[in-house]
Amino acid sequence: MSKTWRPATQLVHGGTLRSQYGETSEAIYLTQGFVYNTSEAAEARFKGETDGFIYARYGSPTNDMFEKRMCSLEGAEDARATASGMAAVAAAVLCQVKAGDHIVAARALFGSCRWVVETLAPKYGVECTLVDGRDLANWEKAIRPNTKVFFLESPTNPTLEVVDISGVAKLANQVGAKLIVDNVFATPLFQKPLELGAHIVVYSATKHIDGQGRCLGGVVLADKAWIDENLHDYFRHTGPAMSPFNAWTLLKGIETLPLRVRQQTENAAKIADFLAEQGKVAKVIYPGRNDHPQAEIIAKQMTGGSTLVCFELKGGKEAAFALQNALEIIKISNNLGDSKSLITHPATTTHKNLTEEARAELGISPGTVRLSAGIEDTDDLIEDFARALTKVSA
């Protein structure tokens, strides 16, 4: 594979393996195990003396193609595909900490990500400090002698806050900690955390990478030494592996990622501008707008906006529900990154398990709504919002 290929080419051809039949589409190796020609060959394979697959829980040709294709896009040395995005997050965090270690994480995290660091890790003796990730001083103040992991997502879910990845990475390097970045909202097309200094990148491949609402998946990407030392045995022995069928589905989805994300981002930007002019909307947060609070950082570390728009209705929960219920094209769903436009009310869905105080800290009010723009006609989506807003009380 040529290293000079651009993303759209990498996502069609990167990591492709072909059998003796020369198939055009990638093959699905839907098998649990593999056969060895001799007992000696099996022994050598298990010793690591020869290359090859052993068991689908460890890896398969289809998963290998997906991992290599993601590596080529992300600029990573190695990757492991997981059964879901949360399997990727849990693996990336837990594989490298032990009792007595300390995690510093941005408080603006997806609810399940926050549960992993705030609730699960402490059960095993791993301490966690949550900080307002927008200010580098907060990260620095939270560092302890036993700090081993920094964890953030940028832009954040759902309020699209942005964290200075290179700044946090420098702090992590100063104390020998590893920075994990959840890059779902930016997509691998608009932000390259490894190039910005992050050590590990995680994705919910369920979102933009599949992009068509078909299957779950996740991926952890990093340098090979880190994966060999930390993730390899965790992955083999705890079993978060992706199924070969899902890996094949994601390989097909990723081919069209640039086309879909381009249209989704164009739609999101135009909808954000439309909503910003509506009297019933209190505020709009979108990384492509000049009025975004971290516009300067966005210009430094992102090459595009986002497929997501966050906005707040003046009428609170009642107004948010009225709007969502009146939409015709845009569907109510907690998923994102889909070809279909999807909308959700975070306070009662994705972030409902947080306390009211915690939601307020994150900027999630009763009137906060998150839109995931799809690939539909832009004018149809704007007209859908215009109609729905007439059903919202002033």
Short mmCIF file of C-alpha atoms in Angstrom, two decimals:
data_model
loop_
_atom_site.label_atom_id
_atom_site.label_comp_id
_atom_site.label_asym_id
_atom_site.label_seq_id
_atom_site.Cartn_x
_atom_site.Cartn_y
_atom_site.Cartn_z
CA MET A 1 0.00 0.00 0.00
CA SER A 2 1.35 3.41 -0.92
CA LYS A 3 1.90 5.79 2.02
CA THR A 4 1.12 8.67 -0.30
CA TRP A 5 -2.49 7.62 -0.81
CA ARG A 6 -5.01 10.17 0.38
CA PRO A 7 -7.81 9.22 2.80
CA ALA A 8 -10.50 8.50 0.19
CA THR A 9 -8.17 6.01 -1.53
CA GLN A 10 -6.94 4.46 1.71
CA LEU A 11 -10.51 3.80 2.79
CA VAL A 12 -11.27 1.82 -0.35
CA HIS A 13 -8.02 -0.13 -0.72
CA GLY A 14 -6.06 -0.01 2.54
CA GLY A 15 -5.21 -3.34 4.19
CA THR A 16 -7.02 -5.44 1.58
CA LEU A 17 -6.25 -9.17 1.57
CA ARG A 18 -7.39 -11.43 -1.27
CA SER A 19 -7.76 -15.17 -1.27
CA GLN A 20 -6.68 -17.42 -4.11
CA TYR A 21 -10.00 -16.60 -5.82
CA GLY A 22 -9.17 -12.92 -6.35
CA GLU A 23 -12.46 -11.55 -5.04
CA THR A 24 -13.23 -7.85 -5.60
CA SER A 25 -15.04 -7.32 -2.31
CA GLU A 26 -13.27 -8.33 0.89
CA ALA A 27 -14.04 -11.89 1.98
CA ILE A 28 -15.77 -12.68 5.27
CA TYR A 29 -13.81 -15.33 7.14
CA LEU A 30 -16.71 -16.41 9.31
CA THR A 31 -14.83 -18.97 11.34
CA GLN A 32 -14.06 -19.52 15.01
CA GLY A 33 -10.77 -21.33 14.56
CA PHE A 34 -8.05 -22.25 12.09
CA VAL A 35 -6.51 -25.55 10.93
CA TYR A 36 -2.77 -26.36 11.02
CA ASN A 37 -1.08 -28.70 8.57
CA THR A 38 0.95 -30.42 11.31
CA SER A 39 1.26 -30.51 15.09
CA GLU A 40 4.63 -28.84 14.71
CA ALA A 41 3.01 -26.02 12.77
CA ALA A 42 0.43 -25.53 15.53
CA GLU A 43 3.16 -25.43 18.16
CA ALA A 44 5.15 -22.86 16.19
CA ARG A 45 2.06 -20.71 15.69
CA PHE A 46 1.27 -20.70 19.41
CA LYS A 47 4.90 -19.92 20.27
CA GLY A 48 4.76 -16.95 17.94
CA GLU A 49 7.53 -18.36 15.79
CA THR A 50 5.36 -18.21 12.67
CA ASP A 51 2.74 -15.71 11.59
CA GLY A 52 -0.90 -16.65 11.26
CA PHE A 53 -4.24 -16.75 13.01
CA ILE A 54 -5.04 -18.95 15.98
CA TYR A 55 -8.58 -18.20 17.14
CA ALA A 56 -11.18 -15.63 16.12
CA ARG A 57 -11.16 -14.16 19.63
CA TYR A 58 -7.54 -13.17 18.99
CA GLY A 59 -8.00 -12.07 15.39
CA SER A 60 -9.14 -13.09 11.92
CA PRO A 61 -8.31 -12.11 8.33
CA THR A 62 -11.42 -9.93 8.05
CA ASN A 63 -10.74 -8.14 11.33
CA ASP A 64 -7.13 -7.73 10.29
CA MET A 65 -8.19 -5.92 7.13
CA PHE A 66 -10.39 -3.54 9.10
CA GLU A 67 -7.65 -2.85 11.63
CA LYS A 68 -5.05 -2.18 8.94
CA ARG A 69 -7.40 0.11 7.06
CA MET A 70 -8.08 2.11 10.21
CA CYS A 71 -4.34 2.30 10.90
CA SER A 72 -3.66 3.65 7.43
CA LEU A 73 -6.27 6.37 7.94
CA GLU A 74 -5.30 7.26 11.50
CA GLY A 75 -1.53 7.04 11.03
CA ALA A 76 -1.25 4.40 13.74
CA GLU A 77 1.15 1.46 13.89
CA ASP A 78 -1.36 -1.05 15.25
CA ALA A 79 -5.00 -1.49 16.23
CA ARG A 80 -7.47 -3.90 17.78
CA ALA A 81 -11.10 -4.07 16.66
CA THR A 82 -13.65 -4.51 19.44
CA ALA A 83 -17.28 -5.55 19.71
CA SER A 84 -18.46 -2.00 20.49
CA GLY A 85 -17.18 1.49 21.10
CA MET A 86 -17.50 1.03 24.85
CA ALA A 87 -15.50 -2.20 24.64
CA ALA A 88 -12.76 -0.11 23.02
CA VAL A 89 -12.92 2.56 25.73
CA ALA A 90 -12.91 0.05 28.59
CA ALA A 91 -10.02 -1.88 27.05
CA ALA A 92 -7.93 1.23 26.41
CA VAL A 93 -8.37 2.43 29.99
CA LEU A 94 -8.31 -0.77 32.01
CA CYS A 95 -5.52 -2.61 30.18
CA GLN A 96 -2.90 -0.14 31.43
CA VAL A 97 -3.87 0.63 35.03
CA LYS A 98 -3.60 -1.24 38.31
CA ALA A 99 -4.69 -0.65 41.90
CA GLY A 100 -3.06 2.50 43.24
CA ASP A 101 -2.92 4.27 39.86
CA HIS A 102 -4.70 7.53 39.09
CA ILE A 103 -6.69 8.72 36.06
CA VAL A 104 -7.36 12.33 35.11
CA ALA A 105 -10.34 12.66 32.78
CA ALA A 106 -12.32 15.51 31.31
CA ARG A 107 -15.71 15.67 33.00
CA ALA A 108 -17.42 16.22 29.63
CA LEU A 109 -17.59 12.57 28.60
CA PHE A 110 -20.28 10.34 27.15
CA GLY A 111 -22.20 8.85 30.09
CA SER A 112 -20.82 5.32 29.74
CA CYS A 113 -17.24 6.58 29.30
CA ARG A 114 -17.61 8.59 32.47
CA TRP A 115 -18.95 5.51 34.28
CA VAL A 116 -15.83 3.51 33.33
CA VAL A 117 -13.43 6.03 34.88
CA GLU A 118 -15.62 7.40 37.66
CA THR A 119 -17.39 4.25 38.88
CA LEU A 120 -15.81 1.07 37.48
CA ALA A 121 -12.10 1.87 37.80
CA PRO A 122 -12.35 2.90 41.49
CA LYS A 123 -13.89 -0.50 42.30
CA TYR A 124 -10.48 -1.95 41.47
CA GLY A 125 -8.47 0.61 43.41
CA VAL A 126 -7.85 3.06 40.56
CA GLU A 127 -8.50 6.66 41.55
CA CYS A 128 -10.04 9.19 39.17
CA THR A 129 -10.20 12.97 39.08
CA LEU A 130 -12.64 14.71 36.72
CA VAL A 131 -11.71 18.17 35.49
CA ASP A 132 -13.11 20.90 33.27
CA GLY A 133 -11.00 19.90 30.28
CA ARG A 134 -11.21 23.26 28.54
CA ASP A 135 -8.55 24.78 30.80
CA LEU A 136 -5.07 23.23 30.71
CA ALA A 137 -4.43 24.52 34.22
CA ASN A 138 -7.10 22.13 35.52
CA TRP A 139 -5.27 19.14 34.03
CA GLU A 140 -1.99 20.28 35.54
CA LYS A 141 -3.48 20.81 39.00
CA ALA A 142 -5.03 17.32 38.97
CA ILE A 143 -1.74 15.50 38.33
CA ARG A 144 -0.49 13.26 41.14
CA PRO A 145 2.66 11.15 41.44
CA ASN A 146 0.57 8.08 40.56
CA THR A 147 -1.20 9.59 37.52
CA LYS A 148 -0.94 7.10 34.65
CA VAL A 149 -3.77 7.96 32.24
CA PHE A 150 -5.36 11.11 30.82
CA PHE A 151 -8.67 10.63 29.02
CA LEU A 152 -10.76 13.05 26.97
CA GLU A 153 -13.14 13.36 24.06
CA SER A 154 -13.05 16.34 21.74
CA PRO A 155 -15.43 17.65 20.56
CA THR A 156 -17.44 16.46 23.54
CA ASN A 157 -20.78 14.72 23.69
CA PRO A 158 -23.23 16.45 23.51
CA THR A 159 -22.16 20.07 24.00
CA LEU A 160 -19.32 20.04 21.45
CA GLU A 161 -16.73 21.53 23.79
CA VAL A 162 -13.18 21.30 22.44
CA VAL A 163 -10.07 20.35 24.40
CA ASP A 164 -6.52 21.34 23.46
CA ILE A 165 -5.19 17.87 22.64
CA SER A 166 -1.57 18.87 22.08
CA GLY A 167 -1.55 20.85 25.34
CA VAL A 168 -2.89 17.90 27.36
CA ALA A 169 -0.48 15.54 25.58
CA LYS A 170 2.49 17.67 26.65
CA LEU A 171 1.35 17.50 30.27
CA ALA A 172 0.94 13.73 30.00
CA ASN A 173 4.44 13.36 28.59
CA GLN A 174 5.90 15.39 31.44
CA VAL A 175 4.69 12.84 34.00
CA GLY A 176 4.95 9.68 31.88
CA ALA A 177 1.18 9.25 31.54
CA LYS A 178 -0.69 8.11 28.42
CA LEU A 179 -3.34 10.26 26.79
CA ILE A 180 -6.42 8.50 25.37
CA VAL A 181 -8.59 10.51 22.98
CA ASP A 182 -12.13 9.52 22.02
CA ASN A 183 -12.22 10.98 18.50
CA VAL A 184 -15.75 9.97 17.48
CA PHE A 185 -17.25 13.43 17.05
CA ALA A 186 -14.37 14.78 14.96
CA THR A 187 -14.09 11.59 12.86
CA PRO A 188 -10.64 10.48 11.66
CA LEU A 189 -11.08 12.80 8.67
CA PHE A 190 -11.18 16.07 10.62
CA GLN A 191 -8.81 15.44 13.52
CA LYS A 192 -5.65 13.35 13.99
CA PRO A 193 -5.03 12.94 17.75
CA LEU A 194 -1.83 10.92 17.28
CA GLU A 195 -0.33 13.71 15.20
CA LEU A 196 -1.30 16.12 17.98
CA GLY A 197 0.59 14.07 20.55
CA ALA A 198 -2.03 11.67 21.91
CA HIS A 199 -0.87 8.12 22.61
CA ILE A 200 -4.08 6.15 22.10
CA VAL A 201 -7.18 6.85 19.99
CA VAL A 202 -10.53 5.11 20.42
CA TYR A 203 -13.60 5.06 18.20
CA SER A 204 -17.10 3.78 18.34
CA ALA A 205 -17.14 2.39 14.81
CA THR A 206 -20.90 2.07 15.30
CA LYS A 207 -21.10 5.76 14.46
CA HIS A 208 -19.64 7.35 11.30
CA ILE A 209 -17.49 4.37 10.30
CA ASP A 210 -20.51 2.13 9.79
CA GLY A 211 -22.72 5.16 9.32
CA GLN A 212 -25.79 3.24 8.27
CA GLY A 213 -27.23 1.93 11.52
CA ARG A 214 -26.30 -1.71 10.92
CA CYS A 215 -23.87 -2.98 13.51
CA LEU A 216 -21.81 -2.26 16.61
CA GLY A 217 -18.05 -1.97 16.64
CA GLY A 218 -15.09 -0.18 18.14
CA VAL A 219 -11.36 0.17 17.62
CA VAL A 220 -8.30 1.06 19.71
CA LEU A 221 -5.30 2.52 17.84
CA ALA A 222 -1.79 3.19 19.15
CA ASP A 223 1.85 2.37 18.55
CA LYS A 224 2.71 -1.32 18.35
CA ALA A 225 4.86 -1.31 21.49
CA TRP A 226 1.99 -0.02 23.64
CA ILE A 227 -0.46 -2.54 22.21
CA ASP A 228 1.99 -5.42 22.65
CA GLU A 229 2.77 -4.44 26.23
CA ASN A 230 -0.70 -3.44 27.44
CA LEU A 231 -3.61 -4.34 25.18
CA HIS A 232 -2.51 -7.61 23.60
CA ASP A 233 -3.00 -9.92 26.60
CA TYR A 234 -6.03 -8.01 27.90
CA PHE A 235 -7.65 -8.43 24.49
CA ARG A 236 -6.85 -12.14 24.23
CA HIS A 237 -8.00 -13.07 27.70
CA THR A 238 -11.08 -10.88 28.26
CA GLY A 239 -12.68 -11.39 24.85
CA PRO A 240 -13.92 -8.01 23.56
CA ALA A 241 -13.21 -9.02 19.95
CA MET A 242 -15.32 -7.82 17.04
CA SER A 243 -17.13 -10.46 15.00
CA PRO A 244 -15.78 -11.05 11.48
CA PHE A 245 -19.19 -10.25 10.03
CA ASN A 246 -19.24 -6.84 11.71
CA ALA A 247 -15.66 -6.22 10.58
CA TRP A 248 -16.74 -6.90 6.99
CA THR A 249 -19.76 -4.61 7.36
CA LEU A 250 -17.52 -1.85 8.68
CA LEU A 251 -15.06 -2.36 5.83
CA LYS A 252 -17.91 -1.71 3.43
CA GLY A 253 -19.09 1.30 5.43
CA ILE A 254 -15.68 2.93 5.67
CA GLU A 255 -15.32 3.02 1.88
CA THR A 256 -17.92 5.78 1.73
CA LEU A 257 -16.89 7.61 4.92
CA PRO A 258 -15.50 10.72 3.17
CA LEU A 259 -18.58 11.06 0.97
CA ARG A 260 -21.00 10.73 3.87
CA VAL A 261 -19.09 12.94 6.31
CA ARG A 262 -18.70 15.68 3.72
CA GLN A 263 -22.47 15.86 3.16
CA GLN A 264 -23.29 15.45 6.84
CA THR A 265 -20.93 18.29 7.76
CA GLU A 266 -22.33 20.56 5.06
CA ASN A 267 -25.84 19.86 6.34
CA ALA A 268 -24.85 20.39 9.97
CA ALA A 269 -23.21 23.74 9.23
CA LYS A 270 -26.22 25.08 7.34
CA ILE A 271 -28.67 23.84 9.96
CA ALA A 272 -26.56 25.42 12.71
CA ASP A 273 -26.70 28.77 10.92
CA PHE A 274 -30.46 28.43 10.43
CA LEU A 275 -31.11 27.57 14.08
CA ALA A 276 -28.94 30.45 15.28
CA GLU A 277 -31.41 32.86 13.66
CA GLN A 278 -34.52 31.38 15.30
CA GLY A 279 -36.09 33.28 18.18
CA LYS A 280 -37.06 30.10 20.05
CA VAL A 281 -33.45 28.90 20.13
CA ALA A 282 -31.39 30.23 23.04
CA LYS A 283 -27.99 29.24 21.65
CA VAL A 284 -26.26 27.07 19.07
CA ILE A 285 -22.90 25.35 19.51
CA TYR A 286 -21.15 24.17 16.37
CA PRO A 287 -17.39 23.76 15.77
CA GLY A 288 -17.61 25.34 12.33
CA ARG A 289 -19.02 28.66 13.58
CA ASN A 290 -16.91 31.65 14.54
CA ASP A 291 -18.89 32.08 17.76
CA HIS A 292 -17.80 28.68 19.14
CA PRO A 293 -16.12 29.31 22.54
CA GLN A 294 -12.97 27.40 21.50
CA ALA A 295 -12.82 28.59 17.89
CA GLU A 296 -9.08 29.28 18.16
CA ILE A 297 -8.27 25.73 19.26
CA ILE A 298 -10.59 24.30 16.61
CA ALA A 299 -8.67 26.17 13.92
CA LYS A 300 -5.43 24.70 15.29
CA GLN A 301 -6.38 21.04 15.58
CA MET A 302 -9.38 20.33 13.33
CA THR A 303 -9.60 20.47 9.54
CA GLY A 304 -13.40 20.50 9.41
CA GLY A 305 -16.44 21.21 11.55
CA SER A 306 -18.61 18.34 12.72
CA THR A 307 -21.62 16.29 11.71
CA LEU A 308 -23.16 17.20 15.10
CA VAL A 309 -24.99 20.34 16.22
CA CYS A 310 -25.89 21.16 19.81
CA PHE A 311 -28.56 23.76 20.52
CA GLU A 312 -30.72 24.89 23.40
CA LEU A 313 -34.40 25.78 23.21
CA LYS A 314 -35.74 28.57 25.41
CA GLY A 315 -38.73 26.53 26.53
CA GLY A 316 -36.76 23.74 28.24
CA LYS A 317 -37.77 20.10 28.13
CA GLU A 318 -41.32 20.84 26.99
CA ALA A 319 -40.04 22.78 23.99
CA ALA A 320 -37.39 20.15 23.19
CA PHE A 321 -39.97 17.35 23.21
CA ALA A 322 -42.42 19.39 21.14
CA LEU A 323 -39.75 20.05 18.52
CA GLN A 324 -38.56 16.47 18.32
CA ASN A 325 -42.09 15.07 18.17
CA ALA A 326 -43.03 17.42 15.33
CA LEU A 327 -40.11 16.51 13.06
CA GLU A 328 -40.94 14.31 10.07
CA ILE A 329 -37.64 13.56 8.30
CA ILE A 330 -35.34 13.75 11.31
CA LYS A 331 -35.82 10.77 13.61
CA ILE A 332 -35.56 10.56 17.38
CA SER A 333 -32.66 8.25 18.25
CA ASN A 334 -29.71 8.23 20.64
CA ASN A 335 -27.32 7.09 17.89
CA LEU A 336 -25.23 9.44 15.75
CA GLY A 337 -23.09 9.49 12.63
CA ASP A 338 -25.83 7.80 10.60
CA SER A 339 -26.80 8.54 7.01
CA LYS A 340 -30.20 9.44 8.46
CA SER A 341 -30.53 12.64 10.47
CA LEU A 342 -31.10 11.80 14.13
CA ILE A 343 -32.02 13.95 17.11
CA THR A 344 -31.95 13.29 20.84
CA HIS A 345 -32.61 14.97 24.18
CA PRO A 346 -29.45 14.20 26.21
CA ALA A 347 -30.92 14.98 29.64
CA THR A 348 -33.46 12.16 29.31
CA THR A 349 -31.40 9.71 27.22
CA THR A 350 -27.62 9.57 26.83
CA HIS A 351 -26.84 11.56 29.99
CA LYS A 352 -29.89 10.77 32.11
CA ASN A 353 -27.84 8.82 34.69
CA LEU A 354 -25.84 11.90 35.63
CA THR A 355 -27.12 14.04 38.47
CA GLU A 356 -28.86 17.29 37.61
CA GLU A 357 -25.84 19.13 39.04
CA ALA A 358 -23.42 17.13 36.87
CA ARG A 359 -25.49 17.85 33.76
CA ALA A 360 -25.53 21.54 34.61
CA GLU A 361 -21.72 21.50 34.94
CA LEU A 362 -21.51 20.08 31.43
CA GLY A 363 -23.90 22.66 30.00
CA ILE A 364 -26.71 20.15 29.47
CA SER A 365 -29.93 21.95 30.30
CA PRO A 366 -33.53 20.64 30.02
CA GLY A 367 -33.71 22.47 26.67
CA THR A 368 -30.48 21.02 25.22
CA VAL A 369 -30.91 19.04 21.99
CA ARG A 370 -28.27 17.18 19.96
CA LEU A 371 -28.63 16.80 16.21
CA SER A 372 -26.66 14.29 14.14
CA ALA A 373 -26.99 15.51 10.56
CA GLY A 374 -27.51 12.89 7.87
CA ILE A 375 -27.00 12.95 4.12
CA GLU A 376 -30.51 14.05 3.15
CA ASP A 377 -31.17 17.15 1.06
CA THR A 378 -30.17 20.20 3.08
CA ASP A 379 -33.25 22.25 2.21
CA ASP A 380 -35.56 19.40 3.23
CA LEU A 381 -33.89 19.22 6.64
CA ILE A 382 -34.12 22.97 7.19
CA GLU A 383 -37.77 22.96 6.15
CA ASP A 384 -38.37 20.09 8.58
CA PHE A 385 -36.96 22.21 11.40
CA ALA A 386 -38.93 25.27 10.29
CA ARG A 387 -42.19 23.31 10.40
CA ALA A 388 -41.38 21.71 13.74
CA LEU A 389 -40.46 25.00 15.37
CA THR A 390 -43.98 26.27 14.70
CA LYS A 391 -45.18 23.60 17.15
CA VAL A 392 -42.95 24.93 19.89
CA SER A 393 -44.53 27.43 22.27
CA ALA A 394 -42.76 30.78 22.37
#
